mmCIF file of C-alpha atoms in Angstrom:
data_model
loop_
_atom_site.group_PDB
_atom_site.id
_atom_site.type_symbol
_atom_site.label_atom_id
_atom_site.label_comp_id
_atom_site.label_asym_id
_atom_site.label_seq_id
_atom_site.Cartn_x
_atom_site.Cartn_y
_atom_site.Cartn_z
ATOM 1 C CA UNK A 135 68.891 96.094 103.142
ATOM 2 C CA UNK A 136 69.009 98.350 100.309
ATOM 3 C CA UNK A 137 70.512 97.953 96.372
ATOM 4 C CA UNK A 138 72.633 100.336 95.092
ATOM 5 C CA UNK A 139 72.171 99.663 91.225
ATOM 6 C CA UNK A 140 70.280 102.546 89.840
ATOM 7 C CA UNK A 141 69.317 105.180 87.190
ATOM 8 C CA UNK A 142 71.438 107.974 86.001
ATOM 9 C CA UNK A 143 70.380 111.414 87.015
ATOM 10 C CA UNK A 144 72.786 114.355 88.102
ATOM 11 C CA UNK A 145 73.790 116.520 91.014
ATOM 12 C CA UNK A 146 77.092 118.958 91.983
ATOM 13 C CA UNK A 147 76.952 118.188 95.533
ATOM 14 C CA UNK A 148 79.855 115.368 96.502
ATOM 15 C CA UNK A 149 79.301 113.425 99.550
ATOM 16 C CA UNK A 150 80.190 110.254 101.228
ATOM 17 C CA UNK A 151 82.157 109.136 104.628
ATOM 18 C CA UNK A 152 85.163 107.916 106.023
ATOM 19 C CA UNK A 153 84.933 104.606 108.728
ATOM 20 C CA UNK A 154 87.183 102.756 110.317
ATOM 21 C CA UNK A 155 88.061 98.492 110.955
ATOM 22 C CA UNK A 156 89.915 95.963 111.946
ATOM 23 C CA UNK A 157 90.128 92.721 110.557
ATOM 24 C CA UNK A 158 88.783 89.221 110.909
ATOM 25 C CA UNK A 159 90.171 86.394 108.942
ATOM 26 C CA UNK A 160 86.896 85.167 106.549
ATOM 27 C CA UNK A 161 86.433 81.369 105.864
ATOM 28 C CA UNK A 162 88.508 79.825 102.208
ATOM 29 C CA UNK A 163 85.882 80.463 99.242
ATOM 30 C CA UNK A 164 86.668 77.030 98.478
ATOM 31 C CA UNK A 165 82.940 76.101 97.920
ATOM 32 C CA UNK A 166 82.505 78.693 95.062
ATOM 33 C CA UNK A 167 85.322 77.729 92.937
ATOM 34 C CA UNK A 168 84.117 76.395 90.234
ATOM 35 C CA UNK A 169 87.173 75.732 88.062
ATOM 36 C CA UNK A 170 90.501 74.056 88.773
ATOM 37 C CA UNK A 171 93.457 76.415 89.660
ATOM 38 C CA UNK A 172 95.182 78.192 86.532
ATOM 39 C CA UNK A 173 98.374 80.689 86.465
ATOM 40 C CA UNK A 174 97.167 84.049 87.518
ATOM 41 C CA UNK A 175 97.710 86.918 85.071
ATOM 42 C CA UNK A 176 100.570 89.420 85.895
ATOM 43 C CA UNK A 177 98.492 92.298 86.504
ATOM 44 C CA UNK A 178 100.948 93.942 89.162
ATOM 45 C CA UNK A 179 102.937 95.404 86.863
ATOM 46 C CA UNK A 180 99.911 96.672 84.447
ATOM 47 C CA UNK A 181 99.338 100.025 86.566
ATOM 48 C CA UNK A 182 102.021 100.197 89.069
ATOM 49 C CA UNK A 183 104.970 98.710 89.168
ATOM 50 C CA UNK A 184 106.352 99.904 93.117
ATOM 51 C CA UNK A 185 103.802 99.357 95.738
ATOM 52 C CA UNK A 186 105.384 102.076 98.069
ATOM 53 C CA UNK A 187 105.058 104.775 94.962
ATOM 54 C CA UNK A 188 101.690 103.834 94.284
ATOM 55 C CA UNK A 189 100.940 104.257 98.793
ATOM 56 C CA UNK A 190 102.753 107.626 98.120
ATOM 57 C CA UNK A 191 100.135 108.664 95.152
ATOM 58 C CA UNK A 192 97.241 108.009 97.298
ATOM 59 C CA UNK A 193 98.367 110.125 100.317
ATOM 60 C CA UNK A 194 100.118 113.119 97.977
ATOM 61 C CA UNK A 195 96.382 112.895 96.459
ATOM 62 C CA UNK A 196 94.363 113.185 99.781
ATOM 63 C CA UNK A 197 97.076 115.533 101.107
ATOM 64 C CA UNK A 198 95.031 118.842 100.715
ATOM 65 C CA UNK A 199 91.837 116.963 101.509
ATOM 66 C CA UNK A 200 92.260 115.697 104.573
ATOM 67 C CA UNK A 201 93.156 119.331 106.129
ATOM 68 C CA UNK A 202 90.305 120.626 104.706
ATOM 69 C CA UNK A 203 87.565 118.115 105.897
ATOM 70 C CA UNK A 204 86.449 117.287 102.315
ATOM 71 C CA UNK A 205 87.334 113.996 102.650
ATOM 72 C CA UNK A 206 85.164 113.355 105.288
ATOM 73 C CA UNK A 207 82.124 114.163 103.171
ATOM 74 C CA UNK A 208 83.577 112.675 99.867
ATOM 75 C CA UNK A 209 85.281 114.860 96.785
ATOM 76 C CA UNK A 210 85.418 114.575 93.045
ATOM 77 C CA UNK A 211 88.602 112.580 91.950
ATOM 78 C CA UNK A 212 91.231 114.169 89.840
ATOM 79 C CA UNK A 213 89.899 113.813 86.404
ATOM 80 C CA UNK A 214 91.413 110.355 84.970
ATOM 81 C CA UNK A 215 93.257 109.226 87.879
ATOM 82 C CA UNK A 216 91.322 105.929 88.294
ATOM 83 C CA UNK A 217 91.219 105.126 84.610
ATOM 84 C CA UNK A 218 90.264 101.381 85.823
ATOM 85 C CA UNK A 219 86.650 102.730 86.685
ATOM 86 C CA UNK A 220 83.662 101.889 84.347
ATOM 87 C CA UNK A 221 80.296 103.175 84.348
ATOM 88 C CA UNK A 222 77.530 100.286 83.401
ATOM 89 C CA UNK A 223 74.247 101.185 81.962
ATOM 90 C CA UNK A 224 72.146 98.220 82.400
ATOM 91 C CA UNK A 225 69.415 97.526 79.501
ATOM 92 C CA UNK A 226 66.431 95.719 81.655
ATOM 93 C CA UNK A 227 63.359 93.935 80.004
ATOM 94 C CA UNK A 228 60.493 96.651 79.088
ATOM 95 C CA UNK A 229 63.288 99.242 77.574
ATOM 96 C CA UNK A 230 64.553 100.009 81.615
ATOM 97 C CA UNK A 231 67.778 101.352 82.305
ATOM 98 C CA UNK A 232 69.686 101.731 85.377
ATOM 99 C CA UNK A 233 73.411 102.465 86.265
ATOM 100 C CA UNK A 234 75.940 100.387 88.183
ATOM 101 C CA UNK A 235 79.787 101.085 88.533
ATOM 102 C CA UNK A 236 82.731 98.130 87.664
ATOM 103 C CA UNK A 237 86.456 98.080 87.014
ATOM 104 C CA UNK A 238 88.731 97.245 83.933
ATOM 105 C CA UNK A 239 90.814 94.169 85.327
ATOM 106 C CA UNK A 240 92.093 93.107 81.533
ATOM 107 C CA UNK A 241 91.389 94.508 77.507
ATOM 108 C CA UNK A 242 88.488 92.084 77.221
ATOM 109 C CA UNK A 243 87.284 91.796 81.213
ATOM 110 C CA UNK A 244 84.606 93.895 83.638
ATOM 111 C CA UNK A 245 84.442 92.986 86.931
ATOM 112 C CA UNK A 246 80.946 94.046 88.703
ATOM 113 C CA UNK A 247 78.671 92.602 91.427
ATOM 114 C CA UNK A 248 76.504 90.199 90.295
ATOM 115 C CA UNK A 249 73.434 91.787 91.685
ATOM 116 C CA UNK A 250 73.949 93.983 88.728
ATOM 117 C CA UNK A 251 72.711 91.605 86.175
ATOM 118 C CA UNK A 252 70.627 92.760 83.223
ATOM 119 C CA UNK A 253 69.890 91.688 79.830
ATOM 120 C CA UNK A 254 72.497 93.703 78.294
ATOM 121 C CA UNK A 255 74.967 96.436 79.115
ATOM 122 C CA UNK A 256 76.456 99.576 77.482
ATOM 123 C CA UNK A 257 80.112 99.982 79.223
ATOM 124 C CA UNK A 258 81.600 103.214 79.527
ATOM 125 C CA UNK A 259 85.529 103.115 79.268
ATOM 126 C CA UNK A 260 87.758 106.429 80.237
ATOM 127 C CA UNK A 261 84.923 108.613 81.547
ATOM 128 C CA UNK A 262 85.117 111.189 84.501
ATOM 129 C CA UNK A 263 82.598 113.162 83.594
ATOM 130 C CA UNK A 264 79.145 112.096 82.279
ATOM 131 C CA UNK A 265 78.499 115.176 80.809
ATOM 132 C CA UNK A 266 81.879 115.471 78.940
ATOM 133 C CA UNK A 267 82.364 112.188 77.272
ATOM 134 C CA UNK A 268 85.033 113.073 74.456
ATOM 135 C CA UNK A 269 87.488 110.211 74.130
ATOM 136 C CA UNK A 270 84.821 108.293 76.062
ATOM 137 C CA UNK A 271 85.349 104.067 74.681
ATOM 138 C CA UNK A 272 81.650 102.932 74.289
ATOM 139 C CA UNK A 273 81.296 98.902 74.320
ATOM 140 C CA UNK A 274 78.546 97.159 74.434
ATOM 141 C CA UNK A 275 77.931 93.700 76.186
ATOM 142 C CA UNK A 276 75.478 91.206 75.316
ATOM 143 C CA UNK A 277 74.151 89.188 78.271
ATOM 144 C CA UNK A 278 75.712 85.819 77.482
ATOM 145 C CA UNK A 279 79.140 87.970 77.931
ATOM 146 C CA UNK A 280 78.045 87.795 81.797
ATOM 147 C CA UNK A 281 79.336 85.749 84.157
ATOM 148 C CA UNK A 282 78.097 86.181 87.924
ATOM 149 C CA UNK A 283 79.469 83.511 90.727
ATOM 150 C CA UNK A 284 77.340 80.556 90.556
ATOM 151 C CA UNK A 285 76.779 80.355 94.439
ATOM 152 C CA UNK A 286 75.528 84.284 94.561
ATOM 153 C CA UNK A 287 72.571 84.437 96.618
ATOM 154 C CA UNK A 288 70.573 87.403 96.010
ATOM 155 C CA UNK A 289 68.694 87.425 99.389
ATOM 156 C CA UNK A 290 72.246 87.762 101.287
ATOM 157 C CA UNK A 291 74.371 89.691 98.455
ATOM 158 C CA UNK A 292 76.628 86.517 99.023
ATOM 159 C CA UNK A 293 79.489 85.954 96.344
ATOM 160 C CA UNK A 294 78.551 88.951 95.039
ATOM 161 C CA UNK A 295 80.534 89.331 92.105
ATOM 162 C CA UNK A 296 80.530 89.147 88.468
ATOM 163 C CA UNK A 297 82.847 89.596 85.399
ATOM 164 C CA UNK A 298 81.472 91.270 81.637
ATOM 165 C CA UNK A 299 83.515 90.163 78.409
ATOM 166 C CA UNK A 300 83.733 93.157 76.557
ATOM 167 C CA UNK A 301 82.456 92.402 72.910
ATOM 168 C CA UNK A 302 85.463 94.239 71.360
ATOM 169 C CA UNK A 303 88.739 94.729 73.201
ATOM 170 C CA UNK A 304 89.800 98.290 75.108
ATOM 171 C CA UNK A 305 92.019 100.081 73.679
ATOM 172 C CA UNK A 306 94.109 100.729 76.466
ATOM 173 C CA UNK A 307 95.717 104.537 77.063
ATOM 174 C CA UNK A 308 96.160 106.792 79.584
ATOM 175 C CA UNK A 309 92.781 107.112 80.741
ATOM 176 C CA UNK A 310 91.765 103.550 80.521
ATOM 177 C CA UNK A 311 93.741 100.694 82.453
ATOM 178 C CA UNK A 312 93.133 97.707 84.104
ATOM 179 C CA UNK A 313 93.817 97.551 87.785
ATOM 180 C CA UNK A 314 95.735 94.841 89.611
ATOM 181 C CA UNK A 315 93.781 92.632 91.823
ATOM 182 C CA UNK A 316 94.892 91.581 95.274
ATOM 183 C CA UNK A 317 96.498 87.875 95.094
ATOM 184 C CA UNK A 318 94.243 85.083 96.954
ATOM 185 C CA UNK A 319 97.581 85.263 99.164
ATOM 186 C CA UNK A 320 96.518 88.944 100.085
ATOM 187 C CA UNK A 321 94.920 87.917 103.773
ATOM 188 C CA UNK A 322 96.007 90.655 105.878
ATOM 189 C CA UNK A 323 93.851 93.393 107.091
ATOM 190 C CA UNK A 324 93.339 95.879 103.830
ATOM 191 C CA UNK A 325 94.225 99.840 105.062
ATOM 192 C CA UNK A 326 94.320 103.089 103.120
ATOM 193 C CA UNK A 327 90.990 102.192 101.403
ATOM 194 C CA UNK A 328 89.123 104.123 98.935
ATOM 195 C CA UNK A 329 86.016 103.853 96.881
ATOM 196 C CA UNK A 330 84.896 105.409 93.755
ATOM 197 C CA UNK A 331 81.448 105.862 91.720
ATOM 198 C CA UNK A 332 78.889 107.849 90.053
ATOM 199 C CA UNK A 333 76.682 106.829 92.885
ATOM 200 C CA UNK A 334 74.286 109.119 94.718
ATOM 201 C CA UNK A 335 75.569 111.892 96.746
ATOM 202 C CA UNK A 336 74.214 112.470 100.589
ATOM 203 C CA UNK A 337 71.029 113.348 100.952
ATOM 204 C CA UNK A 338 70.304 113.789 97.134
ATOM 205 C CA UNK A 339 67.848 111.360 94.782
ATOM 206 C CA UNK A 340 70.597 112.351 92.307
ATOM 207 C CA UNK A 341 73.671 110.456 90.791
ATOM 208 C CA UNK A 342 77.170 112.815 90.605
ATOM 209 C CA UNK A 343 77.626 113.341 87.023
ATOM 210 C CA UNK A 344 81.156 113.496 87.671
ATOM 211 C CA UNK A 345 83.451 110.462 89.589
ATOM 212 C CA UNK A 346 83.761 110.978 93.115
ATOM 213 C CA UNK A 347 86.283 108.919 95.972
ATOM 214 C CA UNK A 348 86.199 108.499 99.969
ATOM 215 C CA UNK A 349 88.394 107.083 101.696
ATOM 216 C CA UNK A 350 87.298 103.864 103.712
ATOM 217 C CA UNK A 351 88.641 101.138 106.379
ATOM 218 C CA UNK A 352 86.949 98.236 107.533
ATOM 219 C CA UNK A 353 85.346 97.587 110.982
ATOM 220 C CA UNK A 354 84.545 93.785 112.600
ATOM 221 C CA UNK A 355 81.745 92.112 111.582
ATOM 222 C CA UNK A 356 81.277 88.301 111.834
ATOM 223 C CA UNK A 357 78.217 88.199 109.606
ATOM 224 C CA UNK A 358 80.026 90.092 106.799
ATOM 225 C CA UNK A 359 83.152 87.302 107.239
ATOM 226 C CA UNK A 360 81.082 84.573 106.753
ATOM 227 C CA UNK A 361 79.550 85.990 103.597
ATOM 228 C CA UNK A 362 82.957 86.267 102.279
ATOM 229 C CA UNK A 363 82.876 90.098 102.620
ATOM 230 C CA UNK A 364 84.455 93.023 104.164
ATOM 231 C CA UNK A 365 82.623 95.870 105.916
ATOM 232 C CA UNK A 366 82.543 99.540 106.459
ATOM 233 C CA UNK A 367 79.822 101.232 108.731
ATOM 234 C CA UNK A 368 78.472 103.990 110.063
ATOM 235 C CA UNK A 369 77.262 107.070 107.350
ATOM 236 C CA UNK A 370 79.654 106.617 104.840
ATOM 237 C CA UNK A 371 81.619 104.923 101.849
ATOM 238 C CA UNK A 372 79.650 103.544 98.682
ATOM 239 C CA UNK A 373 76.106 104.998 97.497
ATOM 240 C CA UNK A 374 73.154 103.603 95.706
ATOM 241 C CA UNK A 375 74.916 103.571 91.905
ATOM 242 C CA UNK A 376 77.976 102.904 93.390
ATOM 243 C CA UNK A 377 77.473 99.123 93.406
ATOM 244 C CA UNK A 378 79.897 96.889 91.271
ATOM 245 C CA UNK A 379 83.031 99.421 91.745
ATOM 246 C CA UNK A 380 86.412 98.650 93.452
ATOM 247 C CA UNK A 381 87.642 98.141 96.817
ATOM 248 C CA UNK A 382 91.299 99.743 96.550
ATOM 249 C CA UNK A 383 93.539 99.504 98.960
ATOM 250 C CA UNK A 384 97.498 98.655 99.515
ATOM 251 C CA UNK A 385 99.552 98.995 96.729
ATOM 252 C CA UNK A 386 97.042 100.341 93.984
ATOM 253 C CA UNK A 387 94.754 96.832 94.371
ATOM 254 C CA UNK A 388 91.295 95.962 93.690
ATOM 255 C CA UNK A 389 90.768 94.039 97.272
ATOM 256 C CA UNK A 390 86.741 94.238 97.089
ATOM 257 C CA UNK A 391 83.893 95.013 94.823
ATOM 258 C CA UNK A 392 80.878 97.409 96.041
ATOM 259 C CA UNK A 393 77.803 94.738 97.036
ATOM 260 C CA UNK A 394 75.218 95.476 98.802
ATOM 261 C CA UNK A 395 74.086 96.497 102.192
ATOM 262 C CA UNK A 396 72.200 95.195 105.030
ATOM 263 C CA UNK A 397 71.278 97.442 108.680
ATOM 264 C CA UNK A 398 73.837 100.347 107.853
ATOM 265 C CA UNK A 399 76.761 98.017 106.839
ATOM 266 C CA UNK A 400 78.528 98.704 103.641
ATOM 267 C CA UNK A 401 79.615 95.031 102.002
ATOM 268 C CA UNK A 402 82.633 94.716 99.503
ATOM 269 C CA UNK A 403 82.917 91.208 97.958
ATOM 270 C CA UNK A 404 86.540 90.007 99.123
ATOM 271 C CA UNK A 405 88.170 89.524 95.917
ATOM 272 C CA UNK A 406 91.213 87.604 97.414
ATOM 273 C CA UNK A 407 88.696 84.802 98.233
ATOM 274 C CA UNK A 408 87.716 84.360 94.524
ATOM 275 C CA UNK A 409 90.983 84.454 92.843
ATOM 276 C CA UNK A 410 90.579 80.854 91.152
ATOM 277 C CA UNK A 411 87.595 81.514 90.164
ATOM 278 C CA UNK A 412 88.136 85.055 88.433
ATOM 279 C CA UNK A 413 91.642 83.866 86.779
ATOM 280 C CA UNK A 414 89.721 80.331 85.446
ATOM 281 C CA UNK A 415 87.231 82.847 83.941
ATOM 282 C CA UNK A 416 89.875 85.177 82.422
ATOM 283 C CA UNK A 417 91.400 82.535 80.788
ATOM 284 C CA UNK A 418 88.785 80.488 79.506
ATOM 285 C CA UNK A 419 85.838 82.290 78.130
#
């Protein structure tokens, strides 16, 4: 088991790994939903509005890649092309800092994994490069704006998943948009699957300065079902920073959230199984 929240230090190199799954049907969430159901927000037609032009934007976008073999090891991401992605820098007791990744779901809403948690947070909004941060949003986030899943278990990484009220609003543009999440309807096995972050590279104590992708699929794993997770394993997919950013698969859709890992498994929070919960949130804090 290892956790992938951590400082911010740089490197050029760009690596991760593609792996491959099928898919088991997980158990209903049913016993951490905490609030009653409420009318989910139309995000679908926030970012894309055609799910089979959004499929054709990730595979015109991997096109050279995949020739090449780069996106076996991981590559930077076309500058502003996931401008859902946030970069978290955690404020810790004793003036500690350390870095986790999240996603823009609404103007005033973060979603992260909850093993992120920290007395306060600095949220970057429309970065690619950490180096670079013109036009960079900078909002802060006092720790009472956090809400983690009651039922997370920090042992297990289990409901693993957390939303940030933004203290003031984004200001929404084209390099900062929410992303659509997948509906609690969205059962099916999840394909085309890619992860972002300013996590560490491959063999490198270093965090990318700029945002990097792979492309990931799930493989079986009954522990990871009952935990209310999908899995990727073998070498690749998420690093240690990389925890707290999106799953995104079919149709331009958050369908998990970075959590942690246990004996060379890679975990993503299934967000379809905490729908209720994240839309009762949304609506009423």
């Amino acid at each position: 088991m290892w956790f992938t929240a951590t400082s911010f230090e740089y490197a050029n190199n760009a690596t991760s790994l593609a792996v491959t799954r099928k898919y088991l049907k997980a158990e209903p969430a049913s016993e951490v939903t905490h609030c009653s159901s409420v009318a989910q927000p139309d995000f679908d037609l926030i970012m894309f509005t055609h799910c089979n032009l959004a499929v054709l934007i990730v595979v015109l976008t991997l096109h050279d890649k995949v020739h090449t073999g780069e996106i076996i090891g991981g590559h930077e991401a076309v500058a502003h092309s996931r401008p859902y992605m946030v970069l978290l820098e955690m404020h810790r007791p004793g003036g500690q800092k350390a870095h986790c990744d999240g996603f823009l779901v609404s103007e005033h809403f973060v979603v992260t994994a909850a093993h992120c948690n920290a007395t306060s947070y600095r949220v970057f909004l429309g970065l690619h490069n950490y180096n670079n941060q013109n036009e960079v949003q900078h909002v802060n986030v006092p720790g009472e704006n956090a809400f983690p899943q009651k039922g997370y278990d920090e042992a297990e990484f289990k409901n693993d998943i957390m939303l940030l009220k933004l203290s003031t609003k984004a200001v929404l543009n084209k390099n900062v948009k929410p992303i659509p999440l997948a509906d609690r309807d969205d059962r099916s096995l999840p394909k085309s699957c890619i992860v972002s972050g300013w996590g560490r590279t491959e063999n490198s104590n270093h965090q990318s300065p700029k945002l990097l992708e792979v492309n990931v699929t799930l493989v079986e794993n009954e522990m990871c079902v009952k935990k209310n997770k999908y899995c990727s394993k073998d070498k690749g997919g998420p690093g240690q920073g990389d925890s707290g950013g999106p799953l995104v698969c079919e149709c331009g859709k958050a369908y998990g959230v970075v959590s942690g890992n246990q004996q060379n498994t890679n975990g993503y929070t299934m967000i379809p199984e905490y729908r209720d919960w994240i839309d009762c949130i949304l609506k009423h804090k």
